[in-house]
Tab-separated table of C-alpha atoms and ligand atoms in Angstrom:
chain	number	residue	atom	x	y	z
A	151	UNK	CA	-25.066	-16.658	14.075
A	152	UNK	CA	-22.952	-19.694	15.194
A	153	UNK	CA	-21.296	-19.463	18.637
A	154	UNK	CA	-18.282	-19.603	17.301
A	155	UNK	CA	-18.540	-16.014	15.562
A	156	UNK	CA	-19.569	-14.350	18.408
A	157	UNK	CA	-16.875	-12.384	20.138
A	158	UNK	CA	-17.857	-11.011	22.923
A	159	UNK	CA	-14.935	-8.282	24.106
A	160	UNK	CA	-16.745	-6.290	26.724
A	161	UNK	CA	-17.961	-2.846	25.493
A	162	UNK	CA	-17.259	0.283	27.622
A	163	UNK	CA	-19.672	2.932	26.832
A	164	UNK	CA	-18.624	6.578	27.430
A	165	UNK	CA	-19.484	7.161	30.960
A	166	UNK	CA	-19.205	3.955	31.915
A	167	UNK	CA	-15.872	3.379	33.898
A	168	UNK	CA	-13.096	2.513	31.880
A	169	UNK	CA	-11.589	-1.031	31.406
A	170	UNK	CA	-14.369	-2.454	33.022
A	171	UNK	CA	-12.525	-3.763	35.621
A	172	UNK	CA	-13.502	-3.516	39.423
A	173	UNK	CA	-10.412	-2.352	41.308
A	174	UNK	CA	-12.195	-0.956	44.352
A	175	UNK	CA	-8.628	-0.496	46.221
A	176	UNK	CA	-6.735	0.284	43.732
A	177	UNK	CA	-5.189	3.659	43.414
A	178	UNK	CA	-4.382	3.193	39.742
A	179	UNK	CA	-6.507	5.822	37.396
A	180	UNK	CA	-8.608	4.232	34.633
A	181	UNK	CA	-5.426	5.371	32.159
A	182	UNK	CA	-3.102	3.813	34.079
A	183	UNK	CA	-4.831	0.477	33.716
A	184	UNK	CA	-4.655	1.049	30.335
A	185	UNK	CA	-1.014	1.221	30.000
A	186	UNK	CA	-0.508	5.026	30.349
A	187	UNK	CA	2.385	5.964	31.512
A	188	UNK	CA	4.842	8.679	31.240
A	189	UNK	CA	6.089	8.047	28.356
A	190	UNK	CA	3.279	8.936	26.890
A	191	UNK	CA	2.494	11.915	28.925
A	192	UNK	CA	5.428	13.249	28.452
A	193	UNK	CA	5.125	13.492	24.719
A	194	UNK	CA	1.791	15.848	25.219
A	195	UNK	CA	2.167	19.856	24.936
A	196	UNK	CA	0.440	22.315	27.245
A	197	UNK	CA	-2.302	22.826	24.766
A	198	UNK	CA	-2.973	19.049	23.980
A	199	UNK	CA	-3.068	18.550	27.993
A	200	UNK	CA	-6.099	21.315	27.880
A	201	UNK	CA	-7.978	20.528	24.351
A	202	UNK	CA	-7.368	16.142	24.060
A	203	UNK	CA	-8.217	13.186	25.592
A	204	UNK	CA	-5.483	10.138	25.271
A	205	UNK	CA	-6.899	6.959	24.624
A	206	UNK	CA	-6.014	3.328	23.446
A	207	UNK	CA	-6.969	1.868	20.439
A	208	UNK	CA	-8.809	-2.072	21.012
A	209	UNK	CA	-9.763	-2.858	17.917
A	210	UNK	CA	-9.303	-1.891	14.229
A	211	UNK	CA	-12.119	-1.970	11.572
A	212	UNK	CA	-12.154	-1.064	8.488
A	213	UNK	CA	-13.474	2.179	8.806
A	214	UNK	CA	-13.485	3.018	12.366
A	215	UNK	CA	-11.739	1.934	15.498
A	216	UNK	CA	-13.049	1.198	19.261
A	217	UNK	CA	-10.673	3.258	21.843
A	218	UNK	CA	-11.366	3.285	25.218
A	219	UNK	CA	-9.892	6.390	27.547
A	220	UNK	CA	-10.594	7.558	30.657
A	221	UNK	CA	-14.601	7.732	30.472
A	222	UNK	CA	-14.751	4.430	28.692
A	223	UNK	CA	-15.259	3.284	25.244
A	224	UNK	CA	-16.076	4.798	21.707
A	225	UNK	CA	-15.467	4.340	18.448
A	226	UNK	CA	-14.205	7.035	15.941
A	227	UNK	CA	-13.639	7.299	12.092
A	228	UNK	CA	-10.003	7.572	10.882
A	229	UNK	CA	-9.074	9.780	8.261
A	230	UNK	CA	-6.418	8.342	6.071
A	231	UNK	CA	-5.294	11.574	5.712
A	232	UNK	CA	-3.916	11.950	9.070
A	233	UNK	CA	-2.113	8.730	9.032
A	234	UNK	CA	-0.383	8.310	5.505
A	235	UNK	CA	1.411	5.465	5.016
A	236	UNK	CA	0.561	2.262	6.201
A	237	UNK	CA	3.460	2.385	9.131
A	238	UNK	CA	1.532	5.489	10.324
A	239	UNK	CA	-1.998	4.294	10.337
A	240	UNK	CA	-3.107	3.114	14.275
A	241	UNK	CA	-3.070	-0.079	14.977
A	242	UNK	CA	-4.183	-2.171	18.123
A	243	UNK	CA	-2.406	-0.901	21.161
A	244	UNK	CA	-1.917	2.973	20.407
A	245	UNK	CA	-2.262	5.674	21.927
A	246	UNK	CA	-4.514	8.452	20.263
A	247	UNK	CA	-4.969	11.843	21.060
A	248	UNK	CA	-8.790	12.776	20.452
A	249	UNK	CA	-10.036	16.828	20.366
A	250	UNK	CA	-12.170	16.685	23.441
A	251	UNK	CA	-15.222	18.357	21.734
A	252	UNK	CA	-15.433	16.876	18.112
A	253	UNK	CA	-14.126	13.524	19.351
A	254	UNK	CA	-12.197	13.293	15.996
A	255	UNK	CA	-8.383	11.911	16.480
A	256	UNK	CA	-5.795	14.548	16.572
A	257	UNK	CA	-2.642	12.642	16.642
A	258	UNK	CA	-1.244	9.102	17.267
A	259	UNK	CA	1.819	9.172	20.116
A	260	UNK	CA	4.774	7.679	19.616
A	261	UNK	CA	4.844	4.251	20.367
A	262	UNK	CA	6.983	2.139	22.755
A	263	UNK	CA	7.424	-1.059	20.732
A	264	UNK	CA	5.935	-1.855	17.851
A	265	UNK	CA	5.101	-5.468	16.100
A	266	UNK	CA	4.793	-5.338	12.339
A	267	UNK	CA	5.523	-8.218	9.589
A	268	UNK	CA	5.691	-7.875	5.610
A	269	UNK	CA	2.269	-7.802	4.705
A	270	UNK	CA	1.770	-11.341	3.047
A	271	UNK	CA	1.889	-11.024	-0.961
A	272	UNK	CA	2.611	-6.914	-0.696
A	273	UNK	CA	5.551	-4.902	-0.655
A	274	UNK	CA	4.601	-3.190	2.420
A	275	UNK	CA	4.447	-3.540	6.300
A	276	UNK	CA	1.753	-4.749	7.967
A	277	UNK	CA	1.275	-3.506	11.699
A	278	UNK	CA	0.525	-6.256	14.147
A	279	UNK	CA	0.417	-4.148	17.772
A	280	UNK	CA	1.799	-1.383	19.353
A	281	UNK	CA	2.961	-0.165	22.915
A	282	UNK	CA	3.125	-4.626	24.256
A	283	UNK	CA	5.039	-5.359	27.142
A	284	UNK	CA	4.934	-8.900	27.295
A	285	UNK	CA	4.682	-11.816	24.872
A	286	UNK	CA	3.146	-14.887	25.133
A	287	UNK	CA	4.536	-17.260	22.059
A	288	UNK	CA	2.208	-20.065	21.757
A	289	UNK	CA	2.486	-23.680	20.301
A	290	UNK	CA	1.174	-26.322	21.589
A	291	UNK	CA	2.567	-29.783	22.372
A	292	UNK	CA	1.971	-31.375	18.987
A	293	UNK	CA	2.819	-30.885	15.347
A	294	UNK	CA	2.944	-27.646	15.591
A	295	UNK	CA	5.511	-27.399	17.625
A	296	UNK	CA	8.599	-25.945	15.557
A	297	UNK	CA	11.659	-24.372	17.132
A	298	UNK	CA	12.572	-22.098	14.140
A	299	UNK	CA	9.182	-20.561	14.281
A	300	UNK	CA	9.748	-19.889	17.700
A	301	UNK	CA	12.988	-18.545	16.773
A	302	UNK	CA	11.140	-16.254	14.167
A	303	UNK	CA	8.923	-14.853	16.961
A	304	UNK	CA	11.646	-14.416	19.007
A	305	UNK	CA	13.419	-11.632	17.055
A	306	UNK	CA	10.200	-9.599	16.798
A	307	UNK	CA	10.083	-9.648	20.275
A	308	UNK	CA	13.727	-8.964	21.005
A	309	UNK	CA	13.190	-6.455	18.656
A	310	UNK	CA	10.326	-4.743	20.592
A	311	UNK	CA	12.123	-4.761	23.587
A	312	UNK	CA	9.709	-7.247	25.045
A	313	UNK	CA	9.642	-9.870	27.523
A	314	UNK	CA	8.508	-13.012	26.449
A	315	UNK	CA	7.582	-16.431	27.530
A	316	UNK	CA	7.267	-19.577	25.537
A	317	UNK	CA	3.755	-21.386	26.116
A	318	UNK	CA	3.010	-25.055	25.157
A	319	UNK	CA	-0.516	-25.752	25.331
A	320	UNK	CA	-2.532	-29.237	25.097
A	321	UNK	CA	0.199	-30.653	27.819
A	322	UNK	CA	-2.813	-32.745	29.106
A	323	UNK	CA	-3.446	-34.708	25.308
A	324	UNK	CA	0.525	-35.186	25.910
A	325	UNK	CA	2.185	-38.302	27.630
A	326	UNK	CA	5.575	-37.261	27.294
A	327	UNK	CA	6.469	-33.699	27.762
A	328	UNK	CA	10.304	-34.654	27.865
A	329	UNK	CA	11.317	-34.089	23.975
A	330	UNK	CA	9.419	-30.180	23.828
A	331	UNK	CA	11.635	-29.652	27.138
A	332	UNK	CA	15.081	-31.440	25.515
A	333	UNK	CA	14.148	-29.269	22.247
A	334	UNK	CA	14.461	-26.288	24.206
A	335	UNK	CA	17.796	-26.950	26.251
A	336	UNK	CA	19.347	-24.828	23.783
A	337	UNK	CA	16.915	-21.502	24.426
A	338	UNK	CA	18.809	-20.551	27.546
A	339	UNK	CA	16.879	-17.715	29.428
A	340	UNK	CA	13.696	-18.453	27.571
A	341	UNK	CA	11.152	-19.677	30.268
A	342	UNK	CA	8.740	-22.229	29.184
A	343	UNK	CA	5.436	-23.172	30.720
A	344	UNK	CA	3.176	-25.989	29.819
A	345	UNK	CA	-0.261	-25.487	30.163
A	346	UNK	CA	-3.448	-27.171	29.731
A	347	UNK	CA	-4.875	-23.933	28.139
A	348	UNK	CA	-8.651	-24.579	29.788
A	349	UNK	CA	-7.727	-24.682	33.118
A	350	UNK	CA	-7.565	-21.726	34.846
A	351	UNK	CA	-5.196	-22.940	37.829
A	352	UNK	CA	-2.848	-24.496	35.232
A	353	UNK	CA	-2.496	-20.720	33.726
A	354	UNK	CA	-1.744	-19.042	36.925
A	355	UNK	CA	1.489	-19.502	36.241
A	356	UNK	CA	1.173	-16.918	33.167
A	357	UNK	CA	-0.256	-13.814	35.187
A	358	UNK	CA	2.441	-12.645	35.875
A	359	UNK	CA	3.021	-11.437	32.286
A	360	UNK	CA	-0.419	-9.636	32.349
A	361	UNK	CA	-0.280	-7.335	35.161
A	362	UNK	CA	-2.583	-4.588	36.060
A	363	UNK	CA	-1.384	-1.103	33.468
A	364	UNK	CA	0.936	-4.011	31.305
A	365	UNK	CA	-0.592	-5.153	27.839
A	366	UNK	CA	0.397	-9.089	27.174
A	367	UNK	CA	0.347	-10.050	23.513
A	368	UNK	CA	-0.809	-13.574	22.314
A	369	UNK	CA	0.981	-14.978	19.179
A	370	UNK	CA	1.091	-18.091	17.508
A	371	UNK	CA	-0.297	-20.183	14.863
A	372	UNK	CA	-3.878	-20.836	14.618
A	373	UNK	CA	-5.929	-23.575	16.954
A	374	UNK	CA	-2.513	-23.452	19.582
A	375	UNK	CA	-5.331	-22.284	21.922
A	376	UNK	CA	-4.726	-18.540	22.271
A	377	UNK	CA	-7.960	-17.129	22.497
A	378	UNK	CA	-8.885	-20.585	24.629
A	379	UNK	CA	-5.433	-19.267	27.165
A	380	UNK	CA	-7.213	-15.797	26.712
A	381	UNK	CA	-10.431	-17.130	28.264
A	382	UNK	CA	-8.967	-18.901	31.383
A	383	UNK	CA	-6.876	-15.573	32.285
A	384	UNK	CA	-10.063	-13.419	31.493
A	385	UNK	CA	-12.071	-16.138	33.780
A	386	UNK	CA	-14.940	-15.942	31.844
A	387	UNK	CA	-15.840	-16.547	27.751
A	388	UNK	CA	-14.704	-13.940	26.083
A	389	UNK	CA	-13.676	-14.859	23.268
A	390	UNK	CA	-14.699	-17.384	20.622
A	391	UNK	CA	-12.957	-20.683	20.103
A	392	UNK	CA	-12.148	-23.228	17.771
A	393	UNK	CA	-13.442	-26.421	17.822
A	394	UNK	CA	-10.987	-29.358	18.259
A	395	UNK	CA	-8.919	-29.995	15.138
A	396	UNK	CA	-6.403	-33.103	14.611
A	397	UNK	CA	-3.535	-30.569	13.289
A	398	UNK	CA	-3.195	-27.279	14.524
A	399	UNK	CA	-1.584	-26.229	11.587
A	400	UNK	CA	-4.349	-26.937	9.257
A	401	UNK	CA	-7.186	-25.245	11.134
A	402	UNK	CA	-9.427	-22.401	9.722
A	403	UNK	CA	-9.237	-19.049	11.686
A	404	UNK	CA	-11.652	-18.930	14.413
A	405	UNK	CA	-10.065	-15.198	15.475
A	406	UNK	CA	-11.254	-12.664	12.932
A	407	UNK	CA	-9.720	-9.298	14.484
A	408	UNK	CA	-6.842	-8.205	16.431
A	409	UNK	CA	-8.579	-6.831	19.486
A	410	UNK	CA	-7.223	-6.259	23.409
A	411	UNK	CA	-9.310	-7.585	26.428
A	412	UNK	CA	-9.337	-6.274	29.755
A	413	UNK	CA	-8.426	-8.569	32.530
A	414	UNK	CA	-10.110	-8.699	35.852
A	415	UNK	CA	-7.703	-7.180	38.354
A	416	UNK	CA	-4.815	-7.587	35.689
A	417	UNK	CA	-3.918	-5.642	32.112
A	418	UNK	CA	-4.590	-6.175	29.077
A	419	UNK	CA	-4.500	-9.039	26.921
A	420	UNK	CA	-3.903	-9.529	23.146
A	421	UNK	CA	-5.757	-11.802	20.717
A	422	UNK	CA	-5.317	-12.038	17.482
A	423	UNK	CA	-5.961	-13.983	14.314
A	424	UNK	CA	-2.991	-17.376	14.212
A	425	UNK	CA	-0.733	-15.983	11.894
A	426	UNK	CA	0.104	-18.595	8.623
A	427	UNK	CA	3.045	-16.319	7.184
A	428	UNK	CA	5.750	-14.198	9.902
A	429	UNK	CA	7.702	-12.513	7.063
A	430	UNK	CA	10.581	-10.503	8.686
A	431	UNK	CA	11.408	-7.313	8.003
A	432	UNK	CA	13.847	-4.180	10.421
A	433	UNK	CA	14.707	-6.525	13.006
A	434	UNK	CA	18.437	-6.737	12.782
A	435	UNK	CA	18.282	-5.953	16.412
A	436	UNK	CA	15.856	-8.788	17.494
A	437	UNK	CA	17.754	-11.291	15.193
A	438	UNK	CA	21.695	-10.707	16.737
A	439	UNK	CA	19.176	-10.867	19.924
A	440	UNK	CA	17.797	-14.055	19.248
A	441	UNK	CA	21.028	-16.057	17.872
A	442	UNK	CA	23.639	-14.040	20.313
A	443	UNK	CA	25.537	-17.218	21.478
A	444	UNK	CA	26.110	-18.042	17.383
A	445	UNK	CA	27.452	-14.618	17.354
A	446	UNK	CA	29.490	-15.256	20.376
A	447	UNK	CA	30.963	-18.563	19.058
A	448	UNK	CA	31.791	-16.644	15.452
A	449	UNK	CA	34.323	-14.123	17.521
A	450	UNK	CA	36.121	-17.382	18.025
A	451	UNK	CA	36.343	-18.367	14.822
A	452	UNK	CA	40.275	-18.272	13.114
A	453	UNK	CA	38.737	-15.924	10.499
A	454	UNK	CA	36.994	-12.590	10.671
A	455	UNK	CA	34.808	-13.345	7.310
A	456	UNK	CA	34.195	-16.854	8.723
A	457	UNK	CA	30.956	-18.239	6.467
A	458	UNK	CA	31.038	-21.105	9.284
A	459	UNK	CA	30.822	-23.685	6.179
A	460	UNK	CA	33.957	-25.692	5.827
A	461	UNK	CA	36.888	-23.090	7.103
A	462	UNK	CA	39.561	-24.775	9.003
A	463	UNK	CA	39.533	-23.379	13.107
A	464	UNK	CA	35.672	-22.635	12.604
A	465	UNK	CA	33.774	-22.282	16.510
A	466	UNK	CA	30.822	-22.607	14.803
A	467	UNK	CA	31.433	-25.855	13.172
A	468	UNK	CA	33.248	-27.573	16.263
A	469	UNK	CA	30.001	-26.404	18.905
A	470	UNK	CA	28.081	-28.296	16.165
A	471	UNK	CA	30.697	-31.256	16.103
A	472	UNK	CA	30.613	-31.747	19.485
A	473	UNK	CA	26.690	-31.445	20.238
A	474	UNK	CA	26.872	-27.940	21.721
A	475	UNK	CA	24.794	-26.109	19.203
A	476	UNK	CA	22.563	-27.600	17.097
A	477	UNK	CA	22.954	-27.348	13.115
A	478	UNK	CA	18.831	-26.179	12.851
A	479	UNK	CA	19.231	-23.544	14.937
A	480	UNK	CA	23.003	-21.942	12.375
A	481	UNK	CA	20.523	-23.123	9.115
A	482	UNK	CA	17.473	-20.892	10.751
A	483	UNK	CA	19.564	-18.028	11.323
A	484	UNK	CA	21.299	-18.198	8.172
A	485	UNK	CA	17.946	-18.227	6.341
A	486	UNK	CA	16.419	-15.429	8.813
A	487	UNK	CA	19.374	-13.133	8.134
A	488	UNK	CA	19.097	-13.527	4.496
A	489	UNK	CA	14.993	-12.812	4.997
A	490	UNK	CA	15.363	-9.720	6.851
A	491	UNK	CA	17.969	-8.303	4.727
A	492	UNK	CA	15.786	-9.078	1.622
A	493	UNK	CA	12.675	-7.584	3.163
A	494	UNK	CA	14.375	-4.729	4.629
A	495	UNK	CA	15.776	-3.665	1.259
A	496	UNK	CA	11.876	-4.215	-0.217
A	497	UNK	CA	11.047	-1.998	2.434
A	498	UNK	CA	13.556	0.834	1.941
A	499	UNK	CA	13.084	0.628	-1.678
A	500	UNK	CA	9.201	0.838	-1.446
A	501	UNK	CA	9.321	4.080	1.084
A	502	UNK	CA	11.573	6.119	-1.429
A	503	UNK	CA	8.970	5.121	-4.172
A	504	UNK	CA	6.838	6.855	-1.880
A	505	UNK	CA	8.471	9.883	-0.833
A	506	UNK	CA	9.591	10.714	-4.755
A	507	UNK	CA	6.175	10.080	-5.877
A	508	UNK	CA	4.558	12.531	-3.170
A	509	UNK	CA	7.301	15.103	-4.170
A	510	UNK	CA	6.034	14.695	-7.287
A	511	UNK	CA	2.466	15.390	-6.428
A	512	UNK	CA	3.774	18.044	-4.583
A	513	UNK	CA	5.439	19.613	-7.170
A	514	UNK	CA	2.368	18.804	-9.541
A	515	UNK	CA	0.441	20.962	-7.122
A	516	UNK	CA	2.679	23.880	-6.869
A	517	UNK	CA	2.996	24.197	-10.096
A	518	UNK	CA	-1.156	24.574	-10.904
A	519	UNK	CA	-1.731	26.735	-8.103
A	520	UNK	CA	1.412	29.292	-9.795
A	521	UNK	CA	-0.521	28.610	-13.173
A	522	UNK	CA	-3.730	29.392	-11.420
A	523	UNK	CA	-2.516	32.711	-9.386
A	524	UNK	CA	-0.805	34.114	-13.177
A	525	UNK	CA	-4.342	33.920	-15.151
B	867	GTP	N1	-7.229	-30.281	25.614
B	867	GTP	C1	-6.869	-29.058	25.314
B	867	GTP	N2	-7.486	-28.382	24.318
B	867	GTP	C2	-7.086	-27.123	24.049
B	867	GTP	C3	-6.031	-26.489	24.756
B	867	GTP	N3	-5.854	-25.239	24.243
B	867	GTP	C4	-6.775	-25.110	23.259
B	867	GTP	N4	-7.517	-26.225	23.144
B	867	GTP	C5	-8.578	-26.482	22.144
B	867	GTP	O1	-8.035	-26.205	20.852
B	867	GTP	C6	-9.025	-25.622	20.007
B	867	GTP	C7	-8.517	-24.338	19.390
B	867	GTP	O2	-8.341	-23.354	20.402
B	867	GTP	P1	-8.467	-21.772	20.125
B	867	GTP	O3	-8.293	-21.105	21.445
B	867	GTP	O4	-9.666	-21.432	19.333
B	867	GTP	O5	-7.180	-21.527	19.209
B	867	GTP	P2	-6.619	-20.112	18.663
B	867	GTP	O6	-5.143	-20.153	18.817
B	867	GTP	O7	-7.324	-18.987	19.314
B	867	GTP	O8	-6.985	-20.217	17.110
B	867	GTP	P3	-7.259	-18.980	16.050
B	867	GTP	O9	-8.267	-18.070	16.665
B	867	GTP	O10	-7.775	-19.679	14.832
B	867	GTP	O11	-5.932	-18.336	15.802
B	867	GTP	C8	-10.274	-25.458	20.910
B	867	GTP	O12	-11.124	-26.543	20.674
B	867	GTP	C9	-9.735	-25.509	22.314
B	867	GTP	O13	-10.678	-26.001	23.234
B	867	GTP	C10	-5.371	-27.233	25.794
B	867	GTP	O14	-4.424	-26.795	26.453
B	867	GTP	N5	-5.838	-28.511	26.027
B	868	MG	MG1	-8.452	-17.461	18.530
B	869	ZN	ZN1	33.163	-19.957	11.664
């Protein structure tokens, strides 16, 4: 097998202490590395305290998934019974309930933010990761580089609830870093780091978002360097990388799997394949989020219904005019809204499909077991 398809996330065997991580002084419990907190706790009953085990969900197969919990790692079939709908199935990041004797999942807790895109080519969601507290968005200083997919990112994220932080890798194949840094005056509060993704010291900066008990997510396109940014935090190899590529943008997947790594005296960290296609879909939220100061500058337009096109006393139009808001960032929210409304619908539309044809099934079944119980 070529290095590059070797991924080598560390294994925790059951028994073996959890997260792998030596913390001699630390008074955190192998959950609580893990990202338990009570939130989660909270949500168990007095008989799921005495019969289950919580753990967290690493990695996703196709028929199974690695979780690791308090006496380390294991991985367990999933019934698609238990999880119907693709919304409900686990992905990377929750929490599971296990019976503590037949090691067979009992339940999935509710999550505290959730990631999920339009699955690409389907009229269904597709869940990304569950239960992140931080984001790391990742470009890197070249042609990939592109503020409205930044902006897309962004209203996931707002949408989760999570804190993010804008990455730009490959700052040392870059001269001049002064355009990325002018292209993001307008981002306000959005902090920025520049990195040269395969030197540790130059990521220091970034631990901060990867704290001991948080779970940091990676996104970005593939070849920005995420699983190489992954590495340097990790200290050691493990995960594959890429080799170097002229365009970013054009580069095969070296990432196969969405999968979380333990950190060495920090949480957990994220990788996952680059994603080509960020459909948008239920983040009305995240979107106001991400364009607030266009919705600020609207209230101060002459008229309520203001389409900020060509109306006379438009806000919108004059911050543009006089080099206050740039006319990319109105066009990308214009085109996001209309996305997420379309998608949304799709969405809605697709889940009553789904309810009306399990009623039916329902009904279906109802009706042969009365049949059955008459003859
Ligand atoms: N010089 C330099 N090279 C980098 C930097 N970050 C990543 N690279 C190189 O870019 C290539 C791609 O990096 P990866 O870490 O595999 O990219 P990725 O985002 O994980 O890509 P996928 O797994 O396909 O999504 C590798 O050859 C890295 O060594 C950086 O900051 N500076
Ligand atoms: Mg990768
Ligand atoms: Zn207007």
């Amino acid at each position: 097998m070529s290095k590059s398809l070797i991924s080598r996330r560390p294994t925790f065997r059951r028994g073996a202490s959890a997260v792998g991580v030596k913390t001699p002084a630390s008074s955190e419990s192998p959950l609580q590395r893990l990202g338990w907190k009570p939130f989660f706790q909270q949500q168990l009953s007095l008989d799921e305290l005495n019969d289950c085990e919580p753990v967290k969900v690493m990695a996703v197969h196709r028929s199974q998934i690695d979780v690791c919990g308090e006496h380390g790692e294991e991985a367990v079939l999933v019934s698609g019974a238990l999880f119907e709908g693709a919304a409900e199935r686990p992905t990377v990041g929750d929490w599971l309930l296990l019976a503590r004797d037949s090691r067979k999942p009992v339940r999935r807790l509710e999550r505290s933010s959730l990631f999920k895109r339009m699955a690409p080519g389907a009229k269904q969601v597709q869940l990304i990761a569950a239960n992140v507290d931080n984001v790391l968005i990742v470009s890197s200083c070249n042609h990939d580089f592109n503020l409205s997919r930044v902006e897309r990112y962004l209203a996931l994220v707002k949408e989760a609830g999570c804190r993010a932080c804008l990455v730009l890798t490959k700052a040392d194949l870059e001269a001049n870093h002064a355009p990325f840094r002018e292209a993001l005056r307008g981002h306000g509060d959005l902090p920025v780091v520049l990195v040269n993704a395969l030197d540790a010291e130059s990521v220091t900066p970034l631990r901060e978002y990867c704290r001991s008990g948080e779970t940091l997510a990676l996104l970005g396109s593939s070849g920005v360097g995420k699983s190489t940014l992954l590495n340097s935090l990790a200290g050691t190899e493990v995960a594959a990388t890429g080799g170097i590529r002229e365009d970013d943008s054009k580069g095969r997947h070296t990432t196969r799997h969405r999968a979380l790594y333990p950190i060495v005296d920090g949480g957990l960290v994220l990788d996952s394949p680059g994603m080509r296609e960020l459909a948008l879909a239920d983040v009305h939220e995240g979107l106001q989020a991400t364009f607030a100061d266009i919705s600020a500058l609207a209230e101060k337009c002459r008229f309520a219904d203001c389409a900020h096109e060509s109306e006379p006393g438009c806000a919108v139009q004059r911050a543009i005019e006089e080099g206050e808001l740039d006319a990319r960032r109105l066009h990308n929210w214009r085109k996001l809204e209309r996305e997420v409304a379309r998608n949304s619908k799709t969405l809605a539309e697709s889940r009553a499909a789904d309810r009306s044809l399990s009623q039916l099934y329902r009904s279906v079944q109802n009706h042969a077991r009365a049949n059955k119980n008459r003859t």
